[in-house]
Coordinates of C-alpha atoms and ligand atoms in Angstrom, one line a residue:
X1476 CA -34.3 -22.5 -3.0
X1477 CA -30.3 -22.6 -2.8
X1478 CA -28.4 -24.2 -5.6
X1479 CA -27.6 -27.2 -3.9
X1480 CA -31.9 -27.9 -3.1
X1481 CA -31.4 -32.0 -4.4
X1482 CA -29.5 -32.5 -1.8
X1483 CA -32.0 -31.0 1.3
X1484 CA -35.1 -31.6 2.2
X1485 CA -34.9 -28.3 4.9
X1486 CA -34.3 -25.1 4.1
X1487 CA -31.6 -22.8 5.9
X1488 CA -32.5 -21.9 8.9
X1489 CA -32.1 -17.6 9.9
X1490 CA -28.8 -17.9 12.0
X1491 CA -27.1 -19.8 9.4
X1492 CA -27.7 -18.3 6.7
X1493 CA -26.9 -14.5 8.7
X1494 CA -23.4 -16.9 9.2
X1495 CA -23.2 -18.0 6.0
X1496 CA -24.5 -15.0 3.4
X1497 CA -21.3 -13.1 2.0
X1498 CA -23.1 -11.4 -0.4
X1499 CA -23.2 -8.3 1.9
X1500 CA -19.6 -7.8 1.3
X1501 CA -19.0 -9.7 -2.1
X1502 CA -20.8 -8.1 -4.0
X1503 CA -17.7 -5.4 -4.7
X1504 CA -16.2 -8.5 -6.6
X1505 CA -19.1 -8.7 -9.1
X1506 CA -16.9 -7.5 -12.4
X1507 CA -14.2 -10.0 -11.7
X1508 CA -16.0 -13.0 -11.5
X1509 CA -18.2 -11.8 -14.5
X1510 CA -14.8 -11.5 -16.4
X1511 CA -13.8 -15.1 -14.9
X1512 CA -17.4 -16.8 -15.5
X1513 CA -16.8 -14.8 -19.1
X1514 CA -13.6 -16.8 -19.7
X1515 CA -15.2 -20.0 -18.1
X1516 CA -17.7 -20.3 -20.7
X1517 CA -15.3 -19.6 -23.6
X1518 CA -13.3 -22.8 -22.1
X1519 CA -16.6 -24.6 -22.0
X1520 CA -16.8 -24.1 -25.6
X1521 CA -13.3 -24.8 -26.5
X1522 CA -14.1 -28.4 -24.5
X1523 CA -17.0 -28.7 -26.6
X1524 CA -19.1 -28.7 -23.5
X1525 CA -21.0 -25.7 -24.9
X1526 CA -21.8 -25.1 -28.2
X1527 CA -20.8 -21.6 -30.1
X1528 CA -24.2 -20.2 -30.0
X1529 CA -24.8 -21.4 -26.0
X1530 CA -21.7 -19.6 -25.7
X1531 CA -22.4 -16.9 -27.1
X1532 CA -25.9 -16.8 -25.4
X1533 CA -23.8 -16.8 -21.7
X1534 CA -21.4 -14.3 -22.6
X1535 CA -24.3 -12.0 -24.0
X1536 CA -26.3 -12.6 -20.5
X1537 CA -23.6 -11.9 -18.7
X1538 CA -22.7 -8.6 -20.2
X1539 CA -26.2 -7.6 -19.3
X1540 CA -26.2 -9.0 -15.8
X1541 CA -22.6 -7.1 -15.5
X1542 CA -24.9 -3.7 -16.7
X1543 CA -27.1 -4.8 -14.5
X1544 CA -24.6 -4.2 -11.5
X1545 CA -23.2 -1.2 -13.5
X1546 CA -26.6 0.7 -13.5
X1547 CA -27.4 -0.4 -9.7
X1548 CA -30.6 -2.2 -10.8
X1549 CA -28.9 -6.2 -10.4
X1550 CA -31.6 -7.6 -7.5
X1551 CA -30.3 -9.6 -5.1
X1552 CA -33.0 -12.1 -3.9
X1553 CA -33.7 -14.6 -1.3
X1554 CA -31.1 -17.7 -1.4
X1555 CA -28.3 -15.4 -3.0
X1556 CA -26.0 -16.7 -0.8
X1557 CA -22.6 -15.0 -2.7
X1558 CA -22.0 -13.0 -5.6
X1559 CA -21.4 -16.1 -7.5
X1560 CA -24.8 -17.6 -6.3
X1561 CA -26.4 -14.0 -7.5
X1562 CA -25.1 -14.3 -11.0
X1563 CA -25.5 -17.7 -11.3
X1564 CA -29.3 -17.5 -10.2
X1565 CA -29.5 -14.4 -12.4
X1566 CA -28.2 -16.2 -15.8
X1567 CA -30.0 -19.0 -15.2
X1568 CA -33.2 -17.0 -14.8
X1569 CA -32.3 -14.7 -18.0
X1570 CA -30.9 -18.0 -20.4
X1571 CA -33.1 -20.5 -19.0
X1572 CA -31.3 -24.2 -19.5
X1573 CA -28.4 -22.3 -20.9
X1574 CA -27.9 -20.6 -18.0
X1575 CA -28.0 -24.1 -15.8
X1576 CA -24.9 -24.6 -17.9
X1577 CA -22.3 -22.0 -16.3
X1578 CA -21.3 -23.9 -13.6
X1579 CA -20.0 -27.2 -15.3
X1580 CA -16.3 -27.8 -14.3
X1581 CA -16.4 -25.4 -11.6
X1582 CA -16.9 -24.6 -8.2
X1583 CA -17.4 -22.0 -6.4
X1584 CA -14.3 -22.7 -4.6
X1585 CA -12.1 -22.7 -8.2
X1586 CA -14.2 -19.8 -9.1
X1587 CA -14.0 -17.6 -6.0
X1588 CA -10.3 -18.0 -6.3
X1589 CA -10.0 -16.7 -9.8
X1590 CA -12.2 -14.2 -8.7
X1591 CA -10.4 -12.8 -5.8
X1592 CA -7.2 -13.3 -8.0
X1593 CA -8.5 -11.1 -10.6
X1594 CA -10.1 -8.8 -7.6
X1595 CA -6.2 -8.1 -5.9
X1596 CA -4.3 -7.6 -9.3
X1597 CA -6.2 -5.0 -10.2
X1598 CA -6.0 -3.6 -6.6
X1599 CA -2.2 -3.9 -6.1
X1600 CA -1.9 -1.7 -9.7
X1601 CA -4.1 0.9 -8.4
X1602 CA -2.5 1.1 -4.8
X1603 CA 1.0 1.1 -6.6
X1604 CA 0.1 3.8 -9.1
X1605 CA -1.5 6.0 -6.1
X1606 CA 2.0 5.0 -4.5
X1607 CA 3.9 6.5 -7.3
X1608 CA 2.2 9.4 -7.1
X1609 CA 2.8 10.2 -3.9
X1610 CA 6.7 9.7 -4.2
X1611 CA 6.3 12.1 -7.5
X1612 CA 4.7 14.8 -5.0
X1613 CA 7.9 14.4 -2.3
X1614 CA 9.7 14.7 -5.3
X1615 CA 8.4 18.0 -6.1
X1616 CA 7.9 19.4 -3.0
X1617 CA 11.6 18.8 -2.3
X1618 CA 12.3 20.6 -5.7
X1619 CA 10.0 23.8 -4.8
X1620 CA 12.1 24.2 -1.3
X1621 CA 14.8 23.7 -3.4
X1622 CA 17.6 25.2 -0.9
X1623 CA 15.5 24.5 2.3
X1624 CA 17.2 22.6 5.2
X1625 CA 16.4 21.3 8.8
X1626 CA 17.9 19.8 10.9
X1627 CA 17.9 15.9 10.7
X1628 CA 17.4 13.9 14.0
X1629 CA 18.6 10.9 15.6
X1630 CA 16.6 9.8 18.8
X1631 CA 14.5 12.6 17.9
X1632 CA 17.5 15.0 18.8
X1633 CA 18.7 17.3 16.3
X1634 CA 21.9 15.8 14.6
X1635 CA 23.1 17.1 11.5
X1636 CA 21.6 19.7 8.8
X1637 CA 20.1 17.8 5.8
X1638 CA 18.1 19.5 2.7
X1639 CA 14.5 18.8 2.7
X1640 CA 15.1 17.3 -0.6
X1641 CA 16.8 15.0 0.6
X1642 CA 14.8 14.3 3.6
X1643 CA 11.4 13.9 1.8
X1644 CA 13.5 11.7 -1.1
X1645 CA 14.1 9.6 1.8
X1646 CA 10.2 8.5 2.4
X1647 CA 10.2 8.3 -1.4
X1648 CA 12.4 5.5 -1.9
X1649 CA 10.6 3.3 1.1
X1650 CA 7.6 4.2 -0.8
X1651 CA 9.2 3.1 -4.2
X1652 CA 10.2 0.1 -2.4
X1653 CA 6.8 -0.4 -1.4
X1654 CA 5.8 0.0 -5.4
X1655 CA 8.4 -3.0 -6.0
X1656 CA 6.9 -5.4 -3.5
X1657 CA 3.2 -5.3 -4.9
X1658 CA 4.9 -5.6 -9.0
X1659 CA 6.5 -8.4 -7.7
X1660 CA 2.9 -9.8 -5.6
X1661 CA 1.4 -9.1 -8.5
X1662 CA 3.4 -11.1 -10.3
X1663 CA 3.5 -14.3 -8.1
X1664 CA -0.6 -13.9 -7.8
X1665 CA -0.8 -14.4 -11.6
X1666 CA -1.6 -18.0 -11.8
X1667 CA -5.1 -19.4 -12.9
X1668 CA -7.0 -21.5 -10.1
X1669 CA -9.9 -22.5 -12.7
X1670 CA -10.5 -26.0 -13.6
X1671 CA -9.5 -26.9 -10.1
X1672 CA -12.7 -27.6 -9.7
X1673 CA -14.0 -28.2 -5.8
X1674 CA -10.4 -29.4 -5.1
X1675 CA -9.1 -32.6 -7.5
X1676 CA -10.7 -31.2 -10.6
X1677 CA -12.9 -32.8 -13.0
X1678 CA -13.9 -35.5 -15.6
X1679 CA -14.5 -33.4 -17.8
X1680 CA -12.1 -32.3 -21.2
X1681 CA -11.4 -28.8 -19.9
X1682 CA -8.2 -26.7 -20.5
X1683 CA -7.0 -24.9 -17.8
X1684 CA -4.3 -23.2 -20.0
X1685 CA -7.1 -22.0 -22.0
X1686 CA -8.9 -20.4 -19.7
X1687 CA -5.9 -18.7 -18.1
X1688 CA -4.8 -18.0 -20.9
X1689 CA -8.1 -15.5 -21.8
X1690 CA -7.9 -14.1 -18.0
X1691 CA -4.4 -12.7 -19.0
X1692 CA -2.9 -15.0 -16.0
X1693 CA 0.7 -16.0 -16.7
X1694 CA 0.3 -20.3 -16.8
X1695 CA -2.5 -22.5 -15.0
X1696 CA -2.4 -23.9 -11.7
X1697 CA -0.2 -27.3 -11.7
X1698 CA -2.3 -29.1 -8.6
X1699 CA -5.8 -28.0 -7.9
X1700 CA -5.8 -28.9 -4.1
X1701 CA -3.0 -25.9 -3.6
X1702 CA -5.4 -23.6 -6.6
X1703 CA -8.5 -23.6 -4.2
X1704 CA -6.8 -23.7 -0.7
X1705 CA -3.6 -20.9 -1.8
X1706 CA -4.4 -18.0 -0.1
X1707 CA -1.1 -16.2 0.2
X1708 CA -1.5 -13.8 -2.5
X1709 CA -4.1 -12.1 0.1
X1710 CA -1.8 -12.7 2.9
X1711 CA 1.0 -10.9 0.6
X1712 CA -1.4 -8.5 -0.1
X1713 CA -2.0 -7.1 3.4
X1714 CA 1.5 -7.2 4.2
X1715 CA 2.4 -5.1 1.5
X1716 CA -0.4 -2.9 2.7
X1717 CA 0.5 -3.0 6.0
X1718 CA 4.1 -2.1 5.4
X1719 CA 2.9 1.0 3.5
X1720 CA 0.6 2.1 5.9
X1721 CA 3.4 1.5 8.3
X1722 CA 5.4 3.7 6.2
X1723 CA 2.3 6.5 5.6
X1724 CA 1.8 6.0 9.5
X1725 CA 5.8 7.5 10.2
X1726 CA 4.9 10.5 7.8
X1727 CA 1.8 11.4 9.4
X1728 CA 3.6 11.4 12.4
X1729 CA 6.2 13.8 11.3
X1730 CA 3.8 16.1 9.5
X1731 CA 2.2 16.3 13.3
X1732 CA 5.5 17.1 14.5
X1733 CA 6.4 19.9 11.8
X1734 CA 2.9 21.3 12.2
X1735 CA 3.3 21.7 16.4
X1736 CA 4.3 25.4 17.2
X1737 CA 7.1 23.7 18.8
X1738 CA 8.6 22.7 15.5
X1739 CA 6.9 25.4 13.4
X1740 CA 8.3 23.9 9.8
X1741 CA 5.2 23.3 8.1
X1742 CA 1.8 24.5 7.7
X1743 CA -0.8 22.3 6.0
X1744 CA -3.5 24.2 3.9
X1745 CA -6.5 25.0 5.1
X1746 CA -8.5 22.2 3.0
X1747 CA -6.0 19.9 4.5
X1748 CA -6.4 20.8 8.0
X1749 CA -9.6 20.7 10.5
X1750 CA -11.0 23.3 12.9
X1751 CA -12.0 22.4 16.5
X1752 CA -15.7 22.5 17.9
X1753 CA -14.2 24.4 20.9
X1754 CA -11.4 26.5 20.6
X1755 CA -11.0 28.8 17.8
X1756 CA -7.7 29.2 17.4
X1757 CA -6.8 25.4 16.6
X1758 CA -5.8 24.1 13.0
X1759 CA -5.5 20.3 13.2
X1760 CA -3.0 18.0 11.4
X1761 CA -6.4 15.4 11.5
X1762 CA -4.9 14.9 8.0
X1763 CA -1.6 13.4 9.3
X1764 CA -3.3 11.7 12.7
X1765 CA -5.6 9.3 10.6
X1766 CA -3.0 8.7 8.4
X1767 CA -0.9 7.7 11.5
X1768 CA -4.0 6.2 12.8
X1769 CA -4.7 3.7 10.0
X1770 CA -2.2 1.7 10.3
X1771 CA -3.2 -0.3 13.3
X1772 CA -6.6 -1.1 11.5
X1773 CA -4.2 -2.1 8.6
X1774 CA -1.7 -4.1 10.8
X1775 CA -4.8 -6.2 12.4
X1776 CA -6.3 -7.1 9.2
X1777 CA -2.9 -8.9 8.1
X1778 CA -2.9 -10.8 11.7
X1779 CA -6.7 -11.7 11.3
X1780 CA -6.1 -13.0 8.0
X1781 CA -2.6 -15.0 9.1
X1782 CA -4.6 -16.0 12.4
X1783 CA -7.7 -17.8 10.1
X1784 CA -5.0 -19.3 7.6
X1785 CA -3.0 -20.9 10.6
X1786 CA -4.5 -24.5 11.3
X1787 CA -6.4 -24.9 8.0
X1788 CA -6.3 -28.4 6.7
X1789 CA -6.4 -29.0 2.8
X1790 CA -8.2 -28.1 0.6
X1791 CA -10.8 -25.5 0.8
X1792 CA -12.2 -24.7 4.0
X1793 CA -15.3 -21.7 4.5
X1794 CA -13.2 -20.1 6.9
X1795 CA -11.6 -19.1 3.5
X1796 CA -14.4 -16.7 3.5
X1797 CA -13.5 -14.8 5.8
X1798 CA -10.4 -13.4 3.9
X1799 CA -12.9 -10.6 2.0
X1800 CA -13.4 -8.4 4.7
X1801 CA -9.8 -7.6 5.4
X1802 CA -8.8 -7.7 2.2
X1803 CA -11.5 -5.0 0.9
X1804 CA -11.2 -2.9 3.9
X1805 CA -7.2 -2.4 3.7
X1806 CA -7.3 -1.6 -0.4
X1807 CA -10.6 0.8 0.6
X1808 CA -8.5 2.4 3.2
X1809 CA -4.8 2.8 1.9
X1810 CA -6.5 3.9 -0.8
X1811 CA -8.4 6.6 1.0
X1812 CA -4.7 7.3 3.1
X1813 CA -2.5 7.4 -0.2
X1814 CA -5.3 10.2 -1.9
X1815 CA -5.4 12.6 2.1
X1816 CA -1.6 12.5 2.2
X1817 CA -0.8 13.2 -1.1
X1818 CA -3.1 16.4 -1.0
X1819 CA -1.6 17.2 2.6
X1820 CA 1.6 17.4 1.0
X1821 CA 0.6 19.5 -1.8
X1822 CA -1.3 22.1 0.1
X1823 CA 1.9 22.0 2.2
X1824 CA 3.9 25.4 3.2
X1825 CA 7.4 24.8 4.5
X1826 CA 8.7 26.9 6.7
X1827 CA 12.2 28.1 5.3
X1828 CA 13.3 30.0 8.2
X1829 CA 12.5 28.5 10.9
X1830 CA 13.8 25.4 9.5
X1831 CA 17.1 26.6 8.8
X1832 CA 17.3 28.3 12.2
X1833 CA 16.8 25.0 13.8
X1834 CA 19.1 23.3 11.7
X1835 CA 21.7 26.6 12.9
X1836 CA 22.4 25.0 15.9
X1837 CA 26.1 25.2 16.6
X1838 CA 26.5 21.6 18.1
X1839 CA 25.4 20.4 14.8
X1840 CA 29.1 21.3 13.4
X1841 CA 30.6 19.5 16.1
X1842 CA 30.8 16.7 14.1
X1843 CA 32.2 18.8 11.7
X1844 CA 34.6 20.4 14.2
X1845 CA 36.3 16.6 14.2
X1846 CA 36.3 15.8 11.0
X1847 CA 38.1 19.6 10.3
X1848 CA 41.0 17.7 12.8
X1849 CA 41.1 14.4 10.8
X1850 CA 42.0 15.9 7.8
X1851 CA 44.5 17.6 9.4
X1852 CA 46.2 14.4 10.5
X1853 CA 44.6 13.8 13.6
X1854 CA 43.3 10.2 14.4
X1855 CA 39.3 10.4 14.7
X1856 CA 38.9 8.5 18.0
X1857 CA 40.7 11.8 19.3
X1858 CA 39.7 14.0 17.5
X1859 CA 36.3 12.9 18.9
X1860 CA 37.5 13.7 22.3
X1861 CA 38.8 17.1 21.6
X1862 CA 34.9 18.4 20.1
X1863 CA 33.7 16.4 22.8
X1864 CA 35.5 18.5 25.1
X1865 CA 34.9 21.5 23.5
X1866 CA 31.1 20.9 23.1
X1867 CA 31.4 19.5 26.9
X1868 CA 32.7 23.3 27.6
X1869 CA 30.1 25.3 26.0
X1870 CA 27.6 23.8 27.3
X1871 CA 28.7 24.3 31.3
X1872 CA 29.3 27.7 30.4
X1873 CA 26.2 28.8 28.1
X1874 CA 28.6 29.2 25.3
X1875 CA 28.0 28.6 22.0
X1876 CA 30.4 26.1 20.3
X1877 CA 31.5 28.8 17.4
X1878 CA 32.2 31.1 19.9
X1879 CA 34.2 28.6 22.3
X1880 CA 36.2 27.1 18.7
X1881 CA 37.1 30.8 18.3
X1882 CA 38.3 31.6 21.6
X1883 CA 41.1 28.7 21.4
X1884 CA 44.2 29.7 19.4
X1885 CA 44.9 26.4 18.0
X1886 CA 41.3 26.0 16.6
X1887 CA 40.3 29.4 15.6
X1888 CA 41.2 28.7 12.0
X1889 CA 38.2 26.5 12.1
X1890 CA 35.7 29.4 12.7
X1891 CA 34.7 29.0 8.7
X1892 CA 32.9 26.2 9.8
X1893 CA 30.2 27.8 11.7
X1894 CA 29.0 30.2 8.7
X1895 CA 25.1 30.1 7.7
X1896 CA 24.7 26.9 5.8
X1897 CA 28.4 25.6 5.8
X1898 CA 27.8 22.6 7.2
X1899 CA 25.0 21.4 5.1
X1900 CA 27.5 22.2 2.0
X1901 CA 30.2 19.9 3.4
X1902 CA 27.9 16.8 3.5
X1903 CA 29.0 16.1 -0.3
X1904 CA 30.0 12.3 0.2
X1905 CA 28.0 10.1 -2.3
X1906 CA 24.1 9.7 -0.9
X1907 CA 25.0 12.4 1.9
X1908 CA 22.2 15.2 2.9
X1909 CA 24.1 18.2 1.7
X1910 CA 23.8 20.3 -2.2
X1911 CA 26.4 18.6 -3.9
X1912 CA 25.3 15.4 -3.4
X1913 CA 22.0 16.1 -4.4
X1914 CA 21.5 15.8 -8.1
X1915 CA 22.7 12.1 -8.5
X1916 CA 20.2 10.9 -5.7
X1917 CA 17.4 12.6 -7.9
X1918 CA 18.5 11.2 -10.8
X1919 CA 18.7 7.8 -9.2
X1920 CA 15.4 8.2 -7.6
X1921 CA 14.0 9.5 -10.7
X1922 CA 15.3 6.6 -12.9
X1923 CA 13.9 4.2 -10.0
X1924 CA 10.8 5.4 -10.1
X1925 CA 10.6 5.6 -14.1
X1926 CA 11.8 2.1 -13.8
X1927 CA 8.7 1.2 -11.4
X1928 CA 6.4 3.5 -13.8
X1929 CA 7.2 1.2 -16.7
X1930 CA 6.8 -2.6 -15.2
X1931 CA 3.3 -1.0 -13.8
Ligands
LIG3375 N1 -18.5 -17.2 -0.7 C1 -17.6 -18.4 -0.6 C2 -16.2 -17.9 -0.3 O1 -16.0 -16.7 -0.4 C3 -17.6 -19.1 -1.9 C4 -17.1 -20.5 -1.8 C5 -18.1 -21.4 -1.2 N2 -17.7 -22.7 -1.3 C6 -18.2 -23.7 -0.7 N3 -17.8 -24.9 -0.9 N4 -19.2 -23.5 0.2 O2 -15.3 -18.6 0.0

């Protein structure tokens, strides 16, 4: 028997109800819509709709039913349709006419809404701690290699010498911005759908404020068509996943790079790293690849949710249903991604050496070779040329650049600039890759993420 038996005089048939059940995958939200049936009944009371000890009775039988879940012994049975069917049935069974009292001034689409609300603010904390973390970890990996440089690329081609500080600062401050965007979700999520009722609200003397008020939501809905139809807190929710994974997907990347023989700079532990079922010698950068990997799963569940949205008429519509899956699986799975990397990273070795050696190229000074002639008077357009040239000459004759700088008598004076780690050293402007400029970017990204830390 459903909850909505007056009505029929046929039960479901099979293939609906395999279309309709949601319990399958709801079922994750049971604590949240405990805590919003708990505030709910509290309202009911303040309405004078329930008396203090009915109240009291439905807040007692759902604590039990929420221990229930807690312990694993809550029974689902035939006709639970939802989670909020389950409990429903369940407090009705366990508080008798009481319990046929929860669900005055409410529906299950007001009530899913809170739910789901409740569900993603908790989510977007957790993601955005796990977030921090991982920034803290580039942050201290930077610190270990403390002097460690490589070379940084443009179009994948080595460019210009950068610390590894600085380098893995850089993924921490798209990361922090990633922390920023779900604070700020979080914050625009934090309005109370209940008391909207199915969609126009009720006759009855409810507060809204009241019950938002106990949910720790920051004000009430203001019109109950847009509470039960709003679904752009999940939409905001899987960008701001997707953009992270997008962001986790470009590190993995790069650890598979550094991890190649080819680049040699990093070695991932061997609890980070995976063996193959074929040839011995291998030590896979799995680690990285799924990380990498992910992010298309994470990418489609934002377009499937934007793709069911699109079209929907006012107000609620059961396709709204259909926003769990996605939802669950992208906060299971960043989640999962955010806890892998972070240990990657830790168990990480950096190559120091070969690093540097890479980053040793003598075309990476080139730059450097112009900028020596700027400050000497010369205008940089031309002074462009005349490295240009010069690189342009070692490289027809298998020279290096020091060596070809060296061997002209009006640039020899600039031979300085080839020395071991001399061109790192000169990138000093403010934000620049190099040692000097090094501690204020910490201290910036340190007070950023302190900053994020603290509105968390
Ligand atoms: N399980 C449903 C959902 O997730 C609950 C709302 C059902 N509402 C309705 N009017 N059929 O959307």
């Amino acid at each position: 028997m459903t909850l909505w038996s007056g009505r029929f005089t046929a039960s479901m048939d099979e293939a609906l109800w395999k279309l309709s059940e949601s319990y399958s995958f709801d079922h994750v939200l049971y604590a949240h819509d405990i805590a919003g049936s708990v505030a709910h009944v509290r309202g009911l009371r303040a309405a004078g709709l329930l008396t203090s000890d009915e109240c009291d009775t439905l807040v007692a039988t759902l604590e039990q039913i929420s221990t229930e879940f807690e312990q694993g012994i809550f029974e689902r049975r035939a006709g639970d349709e939802d989670i909020h069917m389950a409990i429903e049935r369940r407090a009705t069974e366990l508080a008798g006419t009481v319990g046929a009292k929860i669900h005055t001034a409410r529906s299950r689409n007001d009530q899913v809404a809170t739910t789901l609300r409740l569900f993603v603010r908790d989510a977007l904390s957790e993601i955005a701690r796990q977030t921090l973390t991982l920034t803290e970890t580039l942050v201290a990996l930077g610190q270990r290699y403390g002097e460690a440089y490589l070379p940084g690329y443009t179009h994948l081609q080595r460019a210009q010498p950068v610390l590894l500080s600085h380098h893995l600062q850089a993924h921490a401050w798209s990361l922090a911005r990633d922390v920023d965007r779900m604070i700020d979700a979080r914050r625009r999520l934090n309005v109370s759908p209940l008391g909207a009722g199915a969609l126009a609200g009720t006759s009855l003397p409810i507060q809204p404020s009241v019950t938002a008020g106990l949910l720790g939501f920051d004000e009430p809905f203001a019109n109950s068509m847009d509470a039960v139809s709003d679904r752009d807190f999940v939409a905001e929710t899987l960008f701001d996943i997707a953009l992270l994974g997008v962001h986790l997907s470009r590190m993995g990347e790069e650890l598979v790079l550094w991890t190649t023989s080819e680049f040699h700079f990093a070695t991932l532990g061997d609890d980070f790293t995976t063996g193959s079922s074929m040839l011995p010698q291998k030590k896979n950068s799995d680690v990285a690849e799924l990380a990498r990997g992910k992010s298309g799963r994470l990418v489609g569940n934002l377009t499937g949710l934007l793709v069911t949205l699109k079209g929907l008429p006012l107000s609620y519509n059961r396709d709204l249903q259909e926003d769990k899956e996605p939802l669950f699986d992208s906060v299971t799975q960043i989640l999962v991604v955010l806890a892998a990397l972070d240990g990657a990273y830790r168990s990480m070795t950096f190559d120091v050496a070969a690093a540097a050696a890479a980053a040793e190229d003598d075309l990476l000074v080139a730059i450097d070779v112009a900028e020596a002639l700027v400050a000497e008077g010369v205008a940089f357009r031309h002074a462009h040329e005349m490295a240009g040239a010069l690189v342009g000459r070692a490289v027809r004759e298998g020279r290096g650049l020091a060596e070809v700088v060296a061997a002209d008598d009006r640039l020899a004076h600039l031979a300085s600039l080839f020395a071991p780690g001399a061109a790192l050293a000169r990138r000093r402007s403010p934000g620049a890759s190099g040692p000097l400029a090094g501690p204020e970017q910490l201290s910036r990204l340190r007070e950023r993420l302190e900053s994020l830390r603290t509105r968390l």
